[in-house]
Amino acid sequence: FVRVAEVGLGQHSSCIVLDNTPPFPGMPTEEEDWVHEERMKLKLRRNYGKKRGGRSSRGGKRRHKSGQVPDTPEVIAQKRAERKAKRERNVEGGGT
């Protein structure tokens, strides 16, 4: 719980990195064990289910949370083409 930088706000602001600053008054200098344990539990809950490699360990088709099967590459390409055409119409039509 130590200040490490001063970040100014506004048009002509600056950022100053601080070295060897005193801790905030009244704040503990070290994290208590129970705080560390709770933070690690929260971290596990937040990262639960995220696996490296991008493949599901259960096999089969991947499904979105809603239970739908992801779009095929052809459907994705069609959606992209429709969005591009819409953007081009908006640019030509004055952004409406």
Coordinates of N, CA and C in Angstrom, one line a residue:
F1 N 0.8 -1.2 0.0 CA 0.0 0.0 0.0 C 0.9 1.2 0.0
V2 N 1.6 1.4 -1.1 CA 2.6 2.5 -1.2 C 2.3 3.3 -2.5
R3 N 2.4 4.6 -2.5 CA 2.2 5.3 -3.7 C 3.4 5.0 -4.6
V4 N 3.1 4.8 -5.9 CA 4.2 4.5 -6.8 C 4.2 5.5 -8.0
A5 N 3.2 6.3 -8.1 CA 3.2 7.3 -9.2 C 2.2 8.4 -8.9
E6 N 2.4 9.5 -9.5 CA 1.5 10.6 -9.5 C 1.0 10.8 -10.9
V7 N -0.3 10.8 -11.2 CA -0.8 10.9 -12.5 C -1.7 12.2 -12.5
G8 N -1.3 13.2 -13.3 CA -2.0 14.4 -13.3 C -3.2 14.3 -14.3
L9 N -4.2 15.1 -14.1 CA -5.4 15.1 -14.9 C -5.4 16.4 -15.7
G10 N -6.0 16.4 -16.9 CA -6.1 17.6 -17.7 C -5.2 17.6 -18.9
Q11 N -5.3 18.6 -19.7 CA -4.6 18.7 -21.0 C -3.1 18.7 -20.8
H12 N -2.6 19.5 -19.8 CA -1.1 19.6 -19.7 C -0.7 18.8 -18.5
S13 N -1.2 17.6 -18.3 CA -0.8 16.8 -17.2 C 0.5 16.0 -17.4
S14 N 1.0 15.5 -16.3 CA 2.2 14.7 -16.4 C 2.1 13.5 -15.5
C15 N 3.0 12.5 -15.7 CA 3.0 11.3 -14.9 C 4.4 11.2 -14.2
I16 N 4.4 11.2 -12.9 CA 5.7 11.1 -12.2 C 5.8 9.8 -11.5
V17 N 6.9 9.0 -11.7 CA 7.1 7.8 -11.0 C 7.8 8.1 -9.7
L18 N 7.3 7.6 -8.6 CA 7.8 7.9 -7.3 C 8.7 6.7 -6.8
D19 N 9.8 7.0 -6.2 CA 10.7 6.0 -5.6 C 10.8 6.2 -4.1
N20 N 10.8 5.1 -3.3 CA 11.0 5.2 -1.9 C 10.0 6.1 -1.2
T21 N 8.7 6.0 -1.5 CA 7.7 6.8 -0.8 C 7.2 6.1 0.4
P22 N 6.8 6.9 1.4 CA 6.3 6.3 2.6 C 4.9 5.7 2.4
P23 N 4.5 4.7 3.1 CA 3.2 4.1 2.9 C 2.1 5.1 3.3
F24 N 0.9 4.8 2.8 CA -0.3 5.7 3.3 C -0.4 5.6 4.8
P25 N -0.7 6.7 5.4 CA -0.9 6.6 6.9 C -2.0 5.7 7.3
G26 N -1.8 4.9 8.3 CA -2.8 3.9 8.8 C -2.9 2.7 8.0
M27 N -2.2 2.5 6.9 CA -2.3 1.3 6.1 C -1.3 0.3 6.6
P28 N -1.6 -1.0 6.6 CA -0.6 -2.0 7.0 C 0.5 -2.1 6.0
T29 N 1.7 -2.4 6.5 CA 2.9 -2.5 5.7 C 3.0 -3.9 5.0
E30 N 2.3 -4.9 5.6 CA 2.3 -6.3 5.0 C 0.9 -6.8 4.9
E31 N 0.7 -7.6 3.9 CA -0.6 -8.3 3.7 C -0.8 -9.4 4.8
E32 N -2.0 -9.4 5.4 CA -2.2 -10.5 6.4 C -2.5 -11.8 5.7
D33 N -2.3 -12.9 6.4 CA -2.4 -14.2 5.8 C -3.9 -14.4 5.3
W34 N -4.9 -14.1 6.0 CA -6.3 -14.3 5.6 C -6.6 -13.5 4.4
V35 N -6.0 -12.3 4.2 CA -6.3 -11.5 3.1 C -5.7 -12.2 1.8
H36 N -4.5 -12.7 2.0 CA -3.8 -13.4 0.9 C -4.6 -14.6 0.5
E37 N -5.1 -15.4 1.4 CA -5.8 -16.6 1.1 C -7.1 -16.2 0.4
E38 N -7.8 -15.2 0.8 CA -9.1 -14.8 0.2 C -8.8 -14.3 -1.2
R39 N -7.7 -13.6 -1.4 CA -7.4 -13.1 -2.7 C -7.1 -14.2 -3.7
M40 N -6.4 -15.2 -3.2 CA -6.1 -16.4 -4.0 C -7.3 -17.2 -4.4
K41 N -8.3 -17.3 -3.4 CA -9.5 -18.0 -3.7 C -10.3 -17.2 -4.8
L42 N -10.3 -15.9 -4.7 CA -11.0 -15.1 -5.7 C -10.3 -15.3 -7.1
K43 N -9.0 -15.3 -7.1 CA -8.3 -15.5 -8.3 C -8.6 -16.8 -9.0
L44 N -8.7 -17.9 -8.1 CA -9.1 -19.2 -8.7 C -10.5 -19.2 -9.2
R45 N -11.4 -18.6 -8.5 CA -12.8 -18.5 -9.0 C -12.9 -17.7 -10.3
R46 N -12.1 -16.6 -10.4 CA -12.1 -15.8 -11.6 C -11.5 -16.5 -12.8
N47 N -10.5 -17.3 -12.6 CA -9.8 -18.0 -13.7 C -10.3 -19.4 -13.9
Y48 N -11.3 -19.9 -13.1 CA -11.8 -21.3 -13.2 C -12.3 -21.5 -14.6
G49 N -11.9 -22.6 -15.3 CA -12.4 -22.9 -16.6 C -11.6 -22.4 -17.7
K50 N -10.7 -21.5 -17.4 CA -9.8 -21.0 -18.5 C -8.6 -21.9 -18.6
K51 N -8.5 -22.5 -19.8 CA -7.4 -23.5 -20.0 C -6.5 -23.0 -21.2
R52 N -5.3 -23.3 -21.1 CA -4.4 -22.9 -22.2 C -4.5 -23.9 -23.3
G53 N -4.3 -23.5 -24.5 CA -4.4 -24.3 -25.7 C -5.7 -24.1 -26.5
G54 N -6.7 -23.6 -25.8 CA -7.9 -23.3 -26.5 C -8.8 -24.5 -26.8
R55 N -8.5 -25.7 -26.4 CA -9.3 -26.9 -26.6 C -10.0 -27.3 -25.4
S56 N -11.2 -27.8 -25.6 CA -11.9 -28.3 -24.5 C -11.4 -29.7 -24.1
S57 N -11.4 -30.1 -22.8 CA -10.9 -31.4 -22.4 C -12.0 -32.4 -22.5
R58 N -13.2 -32.0 -22.7 CA -14.3 -33.0 -22.8 C -14.6 -33.5 -24.2
G59 N -14.0 -32.9 -25.2 CA -14.2 -33.4 -26.5 C -15.6 -33.0 -27.1
G60 N -15.9 -33.4 -28.3 CA -17.1 -33.1 -28.9 C -17.1 -31.6 -29.4
K61 N -18.3 -31.2 -29.9 CA -18.3 -29.8 -30.4 C -18.4 -28.8 -29.3
R62 N -17.7 -27.7 -29.4 CA -17.7 -26.7 -28.4 C -19.0 -25.9 -28.6
R63 N -19.6 -25.5 -27.5 CA -20.8 -24.8 -27.5 C -20.7 -23.5 -26.7
H64 N -21.4 -22.5 -27.1 CA -21.4 -21.3 -26.4 C -22.2 -21.5 -25.1
K65 N -22.1 -20.6 -24.2 CA -22.8 -20.7 -22.9 C -24.3 -20.8 -23.1
S66 N -24.8 -20.2 -24.2 CA -26.3 -20.3 -24.4 C -26.7 -21.6 -25.0
G67 N -25.7 -22.5 -25.4 CA -26.0 -23.8 -25.9 C -26.0 -23.8 -27.4
Q68 N -25.7 -22.7 -28.1 CA -25.7 -22.6 -29.5 C -24.4 -23.1 -30.1
V69 N -24.4 -23.7 -31.3 CA -23.2 -24.1 -31.9 C -22.6 -22.9 -32.6
P70 N -21.3 -22.7 -32.6 CA -20.7 -21.5 -33.2 C -21.0 -21.5 -34.7
D71 N -21.0 -20.3 -35.3 CA -21.2 -20.1 -36.8 C -20.1 -20.8 -37.6
T72 N -20.5 -21.3 -38.7 CA -19.5 -21.9 -39.7 C -18.7 -20.8 -40.3
P73 N -17.5 -21.1 -40.9 CA -16.7 -20.0 -41.6 C -17.5 -19.3 -42.7
E74 N -18.4 -20.1 -43.4 CA -19.2 -19.5 -44.4 C -20.2 -18.4 -43.9
V75 N -20.8 -18.7 -42.8 CA -21.7 -17.8 -42.1 C -21.0 -16.6 -41.6
I76 N -19.8 -16.8 -41.0 CA -19.0 -15.7 -40.5 C -18.6 -14.8 -41.7
A77 N -18.2 -15.4 -42.8 CA -17.8 -14.6 -44.0 C -19.0 -13.8 -44.5
Q78 N -20.2 -14.4 -44.5 CA -21.4 -13.7 -45.0 C -21.7 -12.5 -44.1
K79 N -21.6 -12.7 -42.8 CA -21.9 -11.6 -41.8 C -20.9 -10.5 -42.0
R80 N -19.6 -10.8 -42.2 CA -18.6 -9.8 -42.4 C -18.9 -9.0 -43.7
A81 N -19.3 -9.7 -44.7 CA -19.6 -9.0 -46.0 C -20.8 -8.1 -45.8
E82 N -21.8 -8.5 -45.1 CA -23.0 -7.7 -44.9 C -22.6 -6.4 -44.0
R83 N -21.8 -6.6 -43.0 CA -21.4 -5.5 -42.2 C -20.5 -4.5 -43.0
K84 N -19.7 -5.0 -43.9 CA -18.8 -4.1 -44.7 C -19.7 -3.3 -45.6
A85 N -20.7 -4.0 -46.3 CA -21.6 -3.3 -47.2 C -22.4 -2.2 -46.4
K86 N -22.8 -2.5 -45.2 CA -23.6 -1.5 -44.4 C -22.7 -0.3 -44.1
R87 N -21.4 -0.6 -43.7 CA -20.5 0.5 -43.4 C -20.3 1.4 -44.6
E88 N -20.1 0.8 -45.8 CA -19.9 1.5 -47.0 C -21.2 2.4 -47.4
R89 N -22.4 1.8 -47.2 CA -23.6 2.6 -47.4 C -23.7 3.7 -46.5
N90 N -23.3 3.6 -45.2 CA -23.4 4.6 -44.2 C -22.4 5.7 -44.6
V91 N -21.2 5.4 -45.0 CA -20.2 6.4 -45.4 C -20.7 7.2 -46.6
E92 N -21.3 6.5 -47.6 CA -21.8 7.2 -48.8 C -23.0 8.0 -48.5
G93 N -23.9 7.5 -47.6 CA -25.1 8.2 -47.3 C -25.0 9.3 -46.2
G94 N -23.8 9.6 -45.8 CA -23.6 10.6 -44.8 C -23.7 10.2 -43.4
G95 N -23.5 8.9 -43.1 CA -23.4 8.4 -41.7 C -24.7 8.0 -41.1
T96 N -25.7 7.9 -41.8 CA -27.0 7.6 -41.2 C -27.3 6.2 -41.3

